[in-house]
mmCIF file of C-alpha atoms and ligand atoms in Angstrom:
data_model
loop_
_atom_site.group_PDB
_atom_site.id
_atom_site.type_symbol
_atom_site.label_atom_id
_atom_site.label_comp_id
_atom_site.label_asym_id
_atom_site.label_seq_id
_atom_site.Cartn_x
_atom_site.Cartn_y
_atom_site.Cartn_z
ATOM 1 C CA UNK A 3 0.000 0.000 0.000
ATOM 2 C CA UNK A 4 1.074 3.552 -0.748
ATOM 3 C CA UNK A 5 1.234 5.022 2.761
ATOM 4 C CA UNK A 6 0.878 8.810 2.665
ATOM 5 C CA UNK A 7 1.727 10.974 5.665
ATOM 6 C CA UNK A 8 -0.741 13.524 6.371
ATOM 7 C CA UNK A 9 -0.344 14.957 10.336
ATOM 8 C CA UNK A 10 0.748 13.990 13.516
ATOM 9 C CA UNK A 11 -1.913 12.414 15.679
ATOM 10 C CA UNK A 12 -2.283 15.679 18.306
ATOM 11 C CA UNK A 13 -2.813 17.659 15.388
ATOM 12 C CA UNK A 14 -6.261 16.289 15.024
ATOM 13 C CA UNK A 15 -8.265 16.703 18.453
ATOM 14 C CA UNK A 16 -9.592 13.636 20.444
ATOM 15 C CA UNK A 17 -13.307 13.606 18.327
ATOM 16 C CA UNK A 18 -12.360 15.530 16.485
ATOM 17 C CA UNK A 19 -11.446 15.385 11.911
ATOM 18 C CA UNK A 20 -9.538 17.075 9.737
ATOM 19 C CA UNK A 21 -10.041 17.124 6.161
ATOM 20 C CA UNK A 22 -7.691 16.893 3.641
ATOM 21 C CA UNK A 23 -7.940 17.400 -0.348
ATOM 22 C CA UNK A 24 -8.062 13.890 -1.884
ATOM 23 C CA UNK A 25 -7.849 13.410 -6.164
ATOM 24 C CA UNK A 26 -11.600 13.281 -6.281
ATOM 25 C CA UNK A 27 -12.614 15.984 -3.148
ATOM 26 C CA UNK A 28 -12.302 15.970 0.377
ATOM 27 C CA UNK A 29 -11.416 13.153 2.781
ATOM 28 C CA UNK A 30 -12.491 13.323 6.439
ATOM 29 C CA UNK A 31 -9.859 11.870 9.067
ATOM 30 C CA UNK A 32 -11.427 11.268 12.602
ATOM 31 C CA UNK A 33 -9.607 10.805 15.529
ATOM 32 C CA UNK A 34 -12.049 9.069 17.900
ATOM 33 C CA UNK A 35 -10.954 9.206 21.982
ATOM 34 C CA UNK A 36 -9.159 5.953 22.013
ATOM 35 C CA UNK A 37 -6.902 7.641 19.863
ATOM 36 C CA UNK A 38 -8.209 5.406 16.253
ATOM 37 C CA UNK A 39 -7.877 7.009 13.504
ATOM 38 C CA UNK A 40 -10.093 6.554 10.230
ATOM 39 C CA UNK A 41 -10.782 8.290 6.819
ATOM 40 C CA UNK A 42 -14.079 8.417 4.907
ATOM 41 C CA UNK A 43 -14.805 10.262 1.904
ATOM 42 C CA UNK A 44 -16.254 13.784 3.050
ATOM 43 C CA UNK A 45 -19.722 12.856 2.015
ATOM 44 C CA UNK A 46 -22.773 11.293 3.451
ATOM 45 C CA UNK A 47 -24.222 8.279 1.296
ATOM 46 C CA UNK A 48 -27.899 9.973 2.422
ATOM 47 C CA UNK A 49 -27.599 13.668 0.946
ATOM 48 C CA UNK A 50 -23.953 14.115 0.845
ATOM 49 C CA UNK A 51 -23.500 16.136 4.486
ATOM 50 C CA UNK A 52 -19.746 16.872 5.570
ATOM 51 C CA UNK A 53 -19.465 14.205 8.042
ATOM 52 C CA UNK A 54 -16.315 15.961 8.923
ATOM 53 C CA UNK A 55 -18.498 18.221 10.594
ATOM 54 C CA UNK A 56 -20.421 15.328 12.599
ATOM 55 C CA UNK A 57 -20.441 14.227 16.120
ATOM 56 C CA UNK A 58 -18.196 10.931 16.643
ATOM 57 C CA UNK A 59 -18.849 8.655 19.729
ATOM 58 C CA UNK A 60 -17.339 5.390 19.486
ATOM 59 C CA UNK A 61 -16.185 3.980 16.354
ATOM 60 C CA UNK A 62 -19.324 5.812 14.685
ATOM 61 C CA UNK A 63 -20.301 9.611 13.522
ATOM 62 C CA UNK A 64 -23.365 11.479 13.202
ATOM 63 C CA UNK A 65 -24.256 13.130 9.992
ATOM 64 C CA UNK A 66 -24.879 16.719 10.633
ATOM 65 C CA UNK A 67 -27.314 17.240 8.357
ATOM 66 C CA UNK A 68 -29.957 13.965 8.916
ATOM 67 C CA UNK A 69 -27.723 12.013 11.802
ATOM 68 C CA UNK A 70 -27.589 9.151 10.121
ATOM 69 C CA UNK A 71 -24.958 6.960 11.956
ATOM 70 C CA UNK A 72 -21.804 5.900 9.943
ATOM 71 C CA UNK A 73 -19.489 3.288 11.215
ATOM 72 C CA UNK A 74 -15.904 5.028 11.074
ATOM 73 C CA UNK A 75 -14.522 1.998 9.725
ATOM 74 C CA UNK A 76 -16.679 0.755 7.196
ATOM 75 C CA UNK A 77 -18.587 4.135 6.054
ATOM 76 C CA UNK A 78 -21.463 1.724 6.509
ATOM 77 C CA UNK A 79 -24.808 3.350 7.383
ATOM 78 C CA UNK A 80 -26.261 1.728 10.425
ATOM 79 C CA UNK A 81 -29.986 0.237 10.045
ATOM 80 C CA UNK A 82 -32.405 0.975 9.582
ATOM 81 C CA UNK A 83 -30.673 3.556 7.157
ATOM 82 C CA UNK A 84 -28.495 2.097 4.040
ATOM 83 C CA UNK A 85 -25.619 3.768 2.226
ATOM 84 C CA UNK A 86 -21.935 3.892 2.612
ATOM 85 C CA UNK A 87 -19.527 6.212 2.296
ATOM 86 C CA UNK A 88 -16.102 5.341 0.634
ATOM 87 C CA UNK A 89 -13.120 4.900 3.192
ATOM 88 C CA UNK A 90 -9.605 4.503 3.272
ATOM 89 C CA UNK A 91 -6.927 2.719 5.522
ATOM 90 C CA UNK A 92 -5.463 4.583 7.540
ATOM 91 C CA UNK A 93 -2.580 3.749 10.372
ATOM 92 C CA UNK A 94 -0.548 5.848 13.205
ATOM 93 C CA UNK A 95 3.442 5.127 12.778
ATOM 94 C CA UNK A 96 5.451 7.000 15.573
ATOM 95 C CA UNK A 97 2.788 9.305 16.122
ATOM 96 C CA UNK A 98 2.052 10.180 12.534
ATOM 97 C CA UNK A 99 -1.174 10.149 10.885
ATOM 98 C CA UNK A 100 -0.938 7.742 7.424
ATOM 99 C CA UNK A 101 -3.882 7.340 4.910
ATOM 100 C CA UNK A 102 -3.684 4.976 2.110
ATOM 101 C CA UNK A 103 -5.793 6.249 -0.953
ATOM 102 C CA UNK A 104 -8.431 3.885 -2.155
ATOM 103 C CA UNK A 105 -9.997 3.931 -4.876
ATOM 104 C CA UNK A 106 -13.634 3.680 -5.761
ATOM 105 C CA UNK A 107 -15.127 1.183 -6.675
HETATM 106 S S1 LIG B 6 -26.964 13.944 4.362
HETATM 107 FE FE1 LIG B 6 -26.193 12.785 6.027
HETATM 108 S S2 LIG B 6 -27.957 12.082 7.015
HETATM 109 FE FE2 LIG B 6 -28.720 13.183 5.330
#
C-alpha cells in the first residue's frame, strides 16, 4: 500500500477530523478518543453532508445534516438507514497520521 503521511496524531483533536484534499474531493480523518484514527470520503451516502463536521462517539459519527450513523470503519450506514460512504486505511506510525488512498469502486 502507498502510505501517505498527512499529520501527527495531536494535530487532530480527540473527536475531532480534519479534512484533507483527496484526487476526487475531500477526505475526512477522525480521531475518535481511544486515539483510532479513520478516513471516509467527506460525504454522506444519504444527501452528501460533511461528516467531517459530525459528532463521533465510538467507532461511529453522526451526519450533521440527517444524523444518520456511519461506522468510522466501514462508512457503513447503520440500520435501519443504508448507504456507505467510501473509506480509506489509515494507520498511526510514531505518532504520525498515514492514509492509504483507495480507490472507488
Ligand atoms: S446527508 Fe447525512 S444524514 Fe442526510
Amino acid at each position: 500500500m502507498n502510505w501517505l503521511d498527512i499529520c501527527a496524531l495531536e494535530e487532530i483533536n480527540a473527536l475531532g477530523s480534519r479534512i484533507i484534499k483527496g484526487p476526487k474531493g475531500d477526505i475526512a480523518i477522525f480521531r475518535t478518543s481511544d486515539d483510532q484514527v479513520f478516513a471516509l470520503d467527506d460525504r454522506c451516502p444519504h444527501k452528501g453532508g460533511p461528516l467531517s463536521q459530525g459528532l463521533i462517539y465510538g467507532r461511529r459519527v453522526a451526519c450533521p445534516l440527517h444524523n444518520w450513523q456511519i461506522d468510522l470503519e466501514s462508512g457503513a450506514a447503520q440500520a435501519p438507514d443504508v448507504g456507505c460512504a467510501h473509506h480509506h486505511p489509515t494507520r498511526v506510525e510514531s505518532g504520525r497520521v498515514q492514509l492509504a488512498l483507495r480507490e472507488a469502486g
